[in-house]
CSV table of C-alpha atoms in Angstrom, one decimal:
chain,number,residue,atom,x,y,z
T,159,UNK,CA,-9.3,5.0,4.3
T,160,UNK,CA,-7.5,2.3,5.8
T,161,UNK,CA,-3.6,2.9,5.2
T,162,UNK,CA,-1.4,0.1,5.2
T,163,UNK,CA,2.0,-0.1,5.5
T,164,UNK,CA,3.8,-3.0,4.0
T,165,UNK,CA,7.0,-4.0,2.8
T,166,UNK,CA,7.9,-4.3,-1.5
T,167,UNK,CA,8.8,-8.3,-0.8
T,168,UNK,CA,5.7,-8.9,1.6
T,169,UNK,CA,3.2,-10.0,-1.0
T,170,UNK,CA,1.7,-13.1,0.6
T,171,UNK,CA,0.7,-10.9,3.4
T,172,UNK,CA,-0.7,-8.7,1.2
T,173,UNK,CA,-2.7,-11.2,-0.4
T,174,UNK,CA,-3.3,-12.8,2.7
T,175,UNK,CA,-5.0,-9.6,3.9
T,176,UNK,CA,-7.0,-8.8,0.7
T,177,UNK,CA,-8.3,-12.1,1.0
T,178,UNK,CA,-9.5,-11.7,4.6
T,179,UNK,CA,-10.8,-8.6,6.3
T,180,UNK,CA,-9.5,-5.9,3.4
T,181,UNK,CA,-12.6,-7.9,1.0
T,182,UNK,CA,-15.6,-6.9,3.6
T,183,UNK,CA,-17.9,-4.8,1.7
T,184,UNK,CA,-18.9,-0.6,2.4
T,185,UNK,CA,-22.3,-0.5,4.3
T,186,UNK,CA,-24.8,2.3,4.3
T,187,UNK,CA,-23.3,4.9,6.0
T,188,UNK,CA,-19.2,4.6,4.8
T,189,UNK,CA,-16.9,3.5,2.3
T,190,UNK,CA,-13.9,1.8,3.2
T,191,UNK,CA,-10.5,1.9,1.2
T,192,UNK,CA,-7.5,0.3,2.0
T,193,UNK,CA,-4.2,0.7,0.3
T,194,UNK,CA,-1.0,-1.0,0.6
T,195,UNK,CA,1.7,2.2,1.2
T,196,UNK,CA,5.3,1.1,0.1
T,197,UNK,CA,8.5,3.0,-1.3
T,198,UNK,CA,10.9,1.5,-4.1
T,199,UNK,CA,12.4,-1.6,-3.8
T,200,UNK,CA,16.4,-1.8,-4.8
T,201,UNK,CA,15.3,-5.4,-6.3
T,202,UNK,CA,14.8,-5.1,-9.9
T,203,UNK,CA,12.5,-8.3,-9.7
T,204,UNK,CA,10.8,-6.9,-6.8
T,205,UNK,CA,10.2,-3.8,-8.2
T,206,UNK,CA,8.5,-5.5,-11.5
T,207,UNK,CA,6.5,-7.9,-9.9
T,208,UNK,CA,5.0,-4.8,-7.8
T,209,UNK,CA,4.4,-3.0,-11.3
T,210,UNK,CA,2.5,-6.1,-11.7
T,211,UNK,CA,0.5,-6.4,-8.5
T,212,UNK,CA,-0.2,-2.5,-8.9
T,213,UNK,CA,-1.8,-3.1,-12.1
T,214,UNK,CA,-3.7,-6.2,-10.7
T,215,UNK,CA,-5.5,-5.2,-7.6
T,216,UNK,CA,-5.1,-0.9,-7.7
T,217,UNK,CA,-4.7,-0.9,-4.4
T,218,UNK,CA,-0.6,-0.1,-4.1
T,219,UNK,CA,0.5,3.5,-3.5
T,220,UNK,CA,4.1,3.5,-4.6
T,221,UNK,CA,6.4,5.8,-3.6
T,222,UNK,CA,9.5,7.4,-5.2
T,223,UNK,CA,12.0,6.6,-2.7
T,224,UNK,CA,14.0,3.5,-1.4
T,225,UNK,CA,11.5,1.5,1.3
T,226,UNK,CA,13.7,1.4,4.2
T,227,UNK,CA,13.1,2.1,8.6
T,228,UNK,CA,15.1,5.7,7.4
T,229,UNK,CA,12.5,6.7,5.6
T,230,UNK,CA,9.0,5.4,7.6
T,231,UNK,CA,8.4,9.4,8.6
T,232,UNK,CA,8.0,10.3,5.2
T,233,UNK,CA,5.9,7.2,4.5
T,234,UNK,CA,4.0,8.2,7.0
T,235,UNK,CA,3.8,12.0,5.8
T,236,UNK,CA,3.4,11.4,2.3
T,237,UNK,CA,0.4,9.2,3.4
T,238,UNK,CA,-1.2,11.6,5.8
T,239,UNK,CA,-0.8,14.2,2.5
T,240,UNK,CA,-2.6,11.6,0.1
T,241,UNK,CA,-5.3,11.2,2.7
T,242,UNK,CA,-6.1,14.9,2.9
T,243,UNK,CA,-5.2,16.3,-0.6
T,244,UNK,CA,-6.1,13.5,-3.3
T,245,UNK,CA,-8.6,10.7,-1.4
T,246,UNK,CA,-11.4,13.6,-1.5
């Protein structure tokens, strides 16, 4: 798993990275999966348009509370939990 963190209004970069090295193909002995890990964005038009990408490429984790530098620890957390409990 390759866990990365991004901001809601980024999403030329995120494009820009599933285009590039995110797009390499699993070999023999691993599977790679990277997701983008954001919170909620304030912007209603943000917040659609990442409903949108979600549905697009599957590869956002979206999480239920505001995207801001206050709340990068329980990014961080809530990722390290999704890791261990769900990505089995």
């Amino acid at each position: 798993l390759i866990a990365i963190f991004s901001r809601p209004e980024n999403f030329v970069k995120r494009q820009l990275i599933r285009s590039t090295w995110s797009k390499y193909p699993a070999n023999d002995n691993f599977t790679v999966k990277c997701l983008f890990i954001l919170g909620h964005s304030p912007n209603e038009a943000t917040q659609r348009q990442l409903g949108q990408e979600r549905g697009e490429h599957g590869d956002l984790i979206l999480f239920p509370y505001d995207d801001t530098p206050g709340n990068r620890a329980k990014k961080l957390r809530d990722t390290i939990d999704l890791a261990f409990n769900t990505l089995k």
